[in-house]
Amino acid sequence: MADPYLPALADFAFTDDEQAVIDVALATVKPWDWEPKGNTLTTFKAVKTRIRDIHMQRHNHRCCYCRRDLHGAGHFMIDREHVLPKSLEPYRQLAFEMWNLGTSCKRCNMEYKGDKDDFVIVKGDPAALQDGANYRLIHPNFDRYKDHISRSAVEDDDVVVVTFTKVPGSAKAEYTYDYFNLAGLERQIQDQSQGAFVVELPSEGGLEVRRLAESLGQ
């Protein structure tokens, strides 16, 4: 399966020291939440930082599920996301598998996805778990997001319009749109801007926002 993003995961490798620490972590009850000491802790933190950084780069600093901009956001806004939840025993040993990792916003991960795996079609087949066709949602590493959904945003100061457009015929688009309540994000952002559309906006950006809003029936 071709990797839809860059840097390619096939080109990524942990150092020998990092892999040694990961191996020790995987022998614990909660590998990802393991709390080592001293130099081991430093290496363990470096592993998690590298994981976050490469997945942020692959998705252009956006949430892998809703495309919210995460550029410059701190750890209170960004989650290192385990597609197959690390808390479920069948997936515990996948805690550091790069194909099972991504970066998401807190909303998508904690409010909607959480520890569920109901989006997986065949759960007991290791090979199937590395096949994008086995996932009902848009997989952060196996599927190219824009092949299923495109997110458009126009902003001018306090006026913001965000829309999600599903690719016709994409079952993954329909599922992801509903699973993460992307319609709720559209309404939330547009509702916040309702009063602003009647205000004179002298800038070209403001005029463009107004034209877009009118085309959307706002």
mmCIF file of C-alpha atoms in Angstrom:
data_model
loop_
_atom_site.group_PDB
_atom_site.id
_atom_site.type_symbol
_atom_site.label_atom_id
_atom_site.label_comp_id
_atom_site.label_asym_id
_atom_site.label_seq_id
_atom_site.Cartn_x
_atom_site.Cartn_y
_atom_site.Cartn_z
ATOM 1 C CA MET A 1 0.000 0.000 0.000
ATOM 2 C CA ALA A 2 1.471 3.349 -1.056
ATOM 3 C CA ASP A 3 1.999 5.874 1.711
ATOM 4 C CA PRO A 4 -0.221 8.901 0.937
ATOM 5 C CA TYR A 5 1.883 11.325 2.995
ATOM 6 C CA LEU A 6 5.431 12.593 3.408
ATOM 7 C CA PRO A 7 7.796 12.017 5.114
ATOM 8 C CA ALA A 8 7.087 8.370 4.336
ATOM 9 C CA LEU A 9 6.818 6.115 7.362
ATOM 10 C CA ALA A 10 9.048 3.588 5.582
ATOM 11 C CA ASP A 11 11.887 6.117 5.849
ATOM 12 C CA PHE A 12 11.428 6.583 9.596
ATOM 13 C CA ALA A 13 13.378 4.535 12.124
ATOM 14 C CA PHE A 14 13.968 4.713 15.844
ATOM 15 C CA THR A 15 17.560 4.773 17.012
ATOM 16 C CA ASP A 16 18.962 1.694 18.717
ATOM 17 C CA ASP A 17 18.677 3.422 22.088
ATOM 18 C CA GLU A 18 15.092 4.465 21.400
ATOM 19 C CA GLN A 19 14.100 0.979 20.280
ATOM 20 C CA ALA A 20 15.671 -0.537 23.395
ATOM 21 C CA VAL A 21 13.573 1.744 25.590
ATOM 22 C CA ILE A 22 10.449 0.943 23.579
ATOM 23 C CA ASP A 23 11.079 -2.779 24.040
ATOM 24 C CA VAL A 24 11.229 -2.316 27.801
ATOM 25 C CA ALA A 25 8.055 -0.209 27.747
ATOM 26 C CA LEU A 26 6.188 -2.869 25.768
ATOM 27 C CA ALA A 27 6.909 -5.353 28.531
ATOM 28 C CA THR A 28 4.961 -3.236 31.025
ATOM 29 C CA VAL A 29 1.217 -3.206 31.664
ATOM 30 C CA LYS A 30 0.737 0.232 30.084
ATOM 31 C CA PRO A 31 3.585 0.733 27.587
ATOM 32 C CA TRP A 32 2.674 4.257 26.490
ATOM 33 C CA ASP A 33 2.130 5.467 30.053
ATOM 34 C CA TRP A 34 5.280 3.883 31.459
ATOM 35 C CA GLU A 35 7.226 6.220 33.765
ATOM 36 C CA PRO A 36 10.950 5.412 33.705
ATOM 37 C CA LYS A 37 13.631 7.434 35.474
ATOM 38 C CA GLY A 38 16.836 9.269 34.614
ATOM 39 C CA ASN A 39 18.316 8.934 31.133
ATOM 40 C CA THR A 40 15.708 6.349 30.205
ATOM 41 C CA LEU A 41 12.989 8.923 30.816
ATOM 42 C CA THR A 42 14.829 11.406 28.596
ATOM 43 C CA THR A 43 14.994 8.879 25.786
ATOM 44 C CA PHE A 44 11.362 7.888 26.273
ATOM 45 C CA LYS A 45 10.249 11.503 26.004
ATOM 46 C CA ALA A 46 12.379 11.906 22.878
ATOM 47 C CA VAL A 47 10.585 8.939 21.309
ATOM 48 C CA LYS A 48 7.185 10.544 21.883
ATOM 49 C CA THR A 49 8.420 13.895 20.598
ATOM 50 C CA ARG A 50 9.703 12.325 17.380
ATOM 51 C CA ILE A 51 6.390 10.516 16.922
ATOM 52 C CA ARG A 52 4.450 13.754 17.350
ATOM 53 C CA ASP A 53 6.735 15.755 15.091
ATOM 54 C CA ILE A 54 6.705 13.397 12.110
ATOM 55 C CA HIS A 55 2.940 12.967 12.194
ATOM 56 C CA MET A 56 2.419 16.714 12.510
ATOM 57 C CA GLN A 57 4.645 17.144 9.476
ATOM 58 C CA ARG A 58 2.817 14.464 7.517
ATOM 59 C CA HIS A 59 -0.542 16.184 8.059
ATOM 60 C CA ASN A 60 0.748 19.727 7.728
ATOM 61 C CA HIS A 61 0.098 20.479 11.411
ATOM 62 C CA ARG A 62 -3.585 19.620 11.212
ATOM 63 C CA CYS A 63 -5.815 17.227 13.106
ATOM 64 C CA CYS A 64 -5.844 13.950 11.225
ATOM 65 C CA TYR A 65 -9.632 13.644 11.649
ATOM 66 C CA CYS A 66 -11.139 17.138 11.318
ATOM 67 C CA ARG A 67 -8.263 19.102 9.765
ATOM 68 C CA ARG A 68 -8.325 21.712 12.539
ATOM 69 C CA ASP A 69 -5.132 23.796 12.398
ATOM 70 C CA LEU A 70 -2.772 22.703 15.182
ATOM 71 C CA HIS A 71 0.216 24.801 14.154
ATOM 72 C CA GLY A 72 1.794 26.305 17.257
ATOM 73 C CA ALA A 73 -0.594 24.468 19.573
ATOM 74 C CA GLY A 74 0.790 22.934 22.753
ATOM 75 C CA HIS A 75 0.197 19.591 24.428
ATOM 76 C CA PHE A 76 -3.082 20.843 25.907
ATOM 77 C CA MET A 77 -4.509 20.960 22.361
ATOM 78 C CA ILE A 78 -2.632 18.175 20.555
ATOM 79 C CA ASP A 79 -2.986 14.445 21.192
ATOM 80 C CA ARG A 80 -0.619 11.778 20.009
ATOM 81 C CA GLU A 81 -3.378 9.639 18.620
ATOM 82 C CA HIS A 82 -3.499 5.837 18.639
ATOM 83 C CA VAL A 83 -5.911 4.827 15.902
ATOM 84 C CA LEU A 84 -6.331 1.403 17.501
ATOM 85 C CA PRO A 85 -6.652 2.396 21.168
ATOM 86 C CA LYS A 86 -3.623 1.606 23.309
ATOM 87 C CA SER A 87 -5.923 0.967 26.273
ATOM 88 C CA LEU A 88 -7.493 -2.103 24.648
ATOM 89 C CA GLU A 89 -5.535 -5.298 25.247
ATOM 90 C CA PRO A 90 -5.550 -6.547 21.631
ATOM 91 C CA TYR A 91 -3.750 -3.351 20.574
ATOM 92 C CA ARG A 92 -1.420 -2.788 23.544
ATOM 93 C CA GLN A 93 1.634 -4.005 21.628
ATOM 94 C CA LEU A 94 0.873 -1.525 18.828
ATOM 95 C CA ALA A 95 1.478 1.480 21.087
ATOM 96 C CA PHE A 96 4.611 2.520 19.169
ATOM 97 C CA GLU A 97 3.755 1.273 15.681
ATOM 98 C CA MET A 98 4.011 4.328 13.470
ATOM 99 C CA TRP A 99 1.172 3.210 11.176
ATOM 100 C CA ASN A 100 -1.121 3.176 14.210
ATOM 101 C CA LEU A 101 -0.181 6.673 15.341
ATOM 102 C CA GLY A 102 -1.114 10.195 14.350
ATOM 103 C CA THR A 103 -1.799 13.628 15.780
ATOM 104 C CA SER A 104 -5.298 14.860 16.479
ATOM 105 C CA CYS A 105 -7.080 17.617 18.319
ATOM 106 C CA LYS A 106 -8.438 16.921 21.806
ATOM 107 C CA ARG A 107 -12.016 17.267 20.546
ATOM 108 C CA CYS A 108 -11.785 14.455 18.009
ATOM 109 C CA ASN A 109 -9.769 12.110 20.179
ATOM 110 C CA MET A 110 -11.350 12.579 23.588
ATOM 111 C CA GLU A 111 -14.923 13.604 22.808
ATOM 112 C CA TYR A 112 -15.656 11.419 19.798
ATOM 113 C CA LYS A 113 -13.184 8.600 19.235
ATOM 114 C CA GLY A 114 -11.866 7.819 22.697
ATOM 115 C CA ASP A 115 -11.172 4.122 23.323
ATOM 116 C CA LYS A 116 -13.595 2.781 20.725
ATOM 117 C CA ASP A 117 -12.680 0.478 17.854
ATOM 118 C CA ASP A 118 -16.114 0.239 16.257
ATOM 119 C CA PHE A 119 -14.690 1.700 13.046
ATOM 120 C CA VAL A 120 -12.621 -1.470 12.443
ATOM 121 C CA ILE A 121 -14.236 -4.057 10.174
ATOM 122 C CA VAL A 122 -12.063 -7.126 10.909
ATOM 123 C CA LYS A 123 -10.425 -6.882 14.321
ATOM 124 C CA GLY A 124 -8.607 -10.174 14.812
ATOM 125 C CA ASP A 125 -6.429 -10.247 11.690
ATOM 126 C CA PRO A 126 -3.007 -8.522 12.074
ATOM 127 C CA ALA A 127 -2.624 -8.145 8.308
ATOM 128 C CA ALA A 128 -6.074 -6.602 7.948
ATOM 129 C CA LEU A 129 -5.230 -4.036 10.633
ATOM 130 C CA GLN A 130 -2.583 -2.643 8.271
ATOM 131 C CA ASP A 131 -5.000 -2.308 5.372
ATOM 132 C CA GLY A 132 -6.879 0.954 4.921
ATOM 133 C CA ALA A 133 -9.853 -0.924 3.462
ATOM 134 C CA ASN A 134 -10.382 -2.493 6.891
ATOM 135 C CA TYR A 135 -11.289 0.883 8.419
ATOM 136 C CA ARG A 136 -14.620 2.622 8.012
ATOM 137 C CA LEU A 137 -13.084 6.009 8.811
ATOM 138 C CA ILE A 138 -10.359 7.886 6.966
ATOM 139 C CA HIS A 139 -7.171 6.319 8.350
ATOM 140 C CA PRO A 140 -4.432 8.883 9.120
ATOM 141 C CA ASN A 141 -1.718 6.789 7.464
ATOM 142 C CA PHE A 142 -3.459 4.582 4.915
ATOM 143 C CA ASP A 143 -5.887 7.068 3.332
ATOM 144 C CA ARG A 144 -5.338 10.487 1.819
ATOM 145 C CA TYR A 145 -7.845 12.751 3.540
ATOM 146 C CA LYS A 146 -8.646 14.913 0.521
ATOM 147 C CA ASP A 147 -9.560 11.836 -1.515
ATOM 148 C CA HIS A 148 -12.609 11.646 0.742
ATOM 149 C CA ILE A 149 -13.227 15.047 2.357
ATOM 150 C CA SER A 150 -11.991 18.562 1.682
ATOM 151 C CA ARG A 151 -12.066 21.267 4.326
ATOM 152 C CA SER A 152 -12.403 24.889 3.265
ATOM 153 C CA ALA A 153 -11.968 27.892 5.528
ATOM 154 C CA VAL A 154 -12.245 31.617 4.890
ATOM 155 C CA GLU A 155 -11.368 34.049 7.677
ATOM 156 C CA ASP A 156 -11.308 37.789 8.121
ATOM 157 C CA ASP A 157 -10.780 38.916 11.710
ATOM 158 C CA ASP A 158 -13.913 37.799 13.605
ATOM 159 C CA VAL A 159 -15.677 36.361 10.555
ATOM 160 C CA VAL A 160 -15.015 32.670 9.915
ATOM 161 C CA VAL A 161 -16.700 30.250 7.531
ATOM 162 C CA VAL A 162 -15.660 26.593 7.517
ATOM 163 C CA THR A 163 -17.169 23.869 5.332
ATOM 164 C CA PHE A 164 -16.485 20.194 4.781
ATOM 165 C CA THR A 165 -17.189 18.758 1.335
ATOM 166 C CA LYS A 166 -17.577 14.997 1.038
ATOM 167 C CA VAL A 167 -16.382 13.313 -2.133
ATOM 168 C CA PRO A 168 -19.467 11.754 -3.779
ATOM 169 C CA GLY A 169 -19.560 8.013 -3.361
ATOM 170 C CA SER A 170 -16.966 7.863 -0.576
ATOM 171 C CA ALA A 171 -18.227 5.679 2.261
ATOM 172 C CA LYS A 172 -15.232 6.762 4.344
ATOM 173 C CA ALA A 173 -16.231 10.400 3.871
ATOM 174 C CA GLU A 174 -19.758 9.732 5.100
ATOM 175 C CA TYR A 175 -18.549 7.710 8.064
ATOM 176 C CA THR A 176 -15.835 10.160 9.145
ATOM 177 C CA TYR A 177 -18.147 13.149 8.740
ATOM 178 C CA ASP A 178 -20.710 11.560 11.023
ATOM 179 C CA TYR A 179 -18.326 9.848 13.455
ATOM 180 C CA PHE A 180 -16.507 13.074 14.338
ATOM 181 C CA ASN A 181 -19.590 15.288 13.930
ATOM 182 C CA LEU A 182 -17.908 17.527 11.382
ATOM 183 C CA ALA A 183 -21.288 19.119 10.723
ATOM 184 C CA GLY A 184 -21.131 20.346 14.300
ATOM 185 C CA LEU A 185 -17.878 22.134 13.559
ATOM 186 C CA GLU A 186 -19.443 23.818 10.548
ATOM 187 C CA ARG A 187 -22.426 25.013 12.554
ATOM 188 C CA GLN A 188 -20.346 26.020 15.540
ATOM 189 C CA ILE A 189 -18.017 28.245 13.557
ATOM 190 C CA GLN A 190 -20.692 29.686 11.310
ATOM 191 C CA ASP A 191 -23.026 30.407 14.221
ATOM 192 C CA GLN A 192 -20.283 32.414 15.906
ATOM 193 C CA SER A 193 -19.990 34.578 12.804
ATOM 194 C CA GLN A 194 -23.684 35.193 12.107
ATOM 195 C CA GLY A 195 -23.820 38.765 13.365
ATOM 196 C CA ALA A 196 -20.672 39.772 11.559
ATOM 197 C CA PHE A 197 -22.071 39.345 8.064
ATOM 198 C CA VAL A 198 -24.216 42.476 8.318
ATOM 199 C CA VAL A 199 -21.253 44.654 9.281
ATOM 200 C CA GLU A 200 -19.403 46.573 6.608
ATOM 201 C CA LEU A 201 -16.104 44.835 5.902
ATOM 202 C CA PRO A 202 -13.851 47.169 3.950
ATOM 203 C CA SER A 203 -11.044 44.696 3.248
ATOM 204 C CA GLU A 204 -10.927 42.432 0.209
ATOM 205 C CA GLY A 205 -10.775 39.488 2.600
ATOM 206 C CA GLY A 206 -13.961 40.635 4.269
ATOM 207 C CA LEU A 207 -15.729 40.992 0.953
ATOM 208 C CA GLU A 208 -14.637 37.502 -0.024
ATOM 209 C CA VAL A 209 -16.010 36.131 3.243
ATOM 210 C CA ARG A 210 -19.332 37.863 2.600
ATOM 211 C CA ARG A 211 -19.525 36.453 -0.942
ATOM 212 C CA LEU A 212 -18.764 32.968 0.320
ATOM 213 C CA ALA A 213 -21.287 33.294 3.132
ATOM 214 C CA GLU A 214 -23.986 34.409 0.712
ATOM 215 C CA SER A 215 -23.217 31.469 -1.600
ATOM 216 C CA LEU A 216 -23.672 29.151 1.377
ATOM 217 C CA GLY A 217 -27.011 30.713 2.212
ATOM 218 C CA GLN A 218 -25.745 32.426 5.376
#
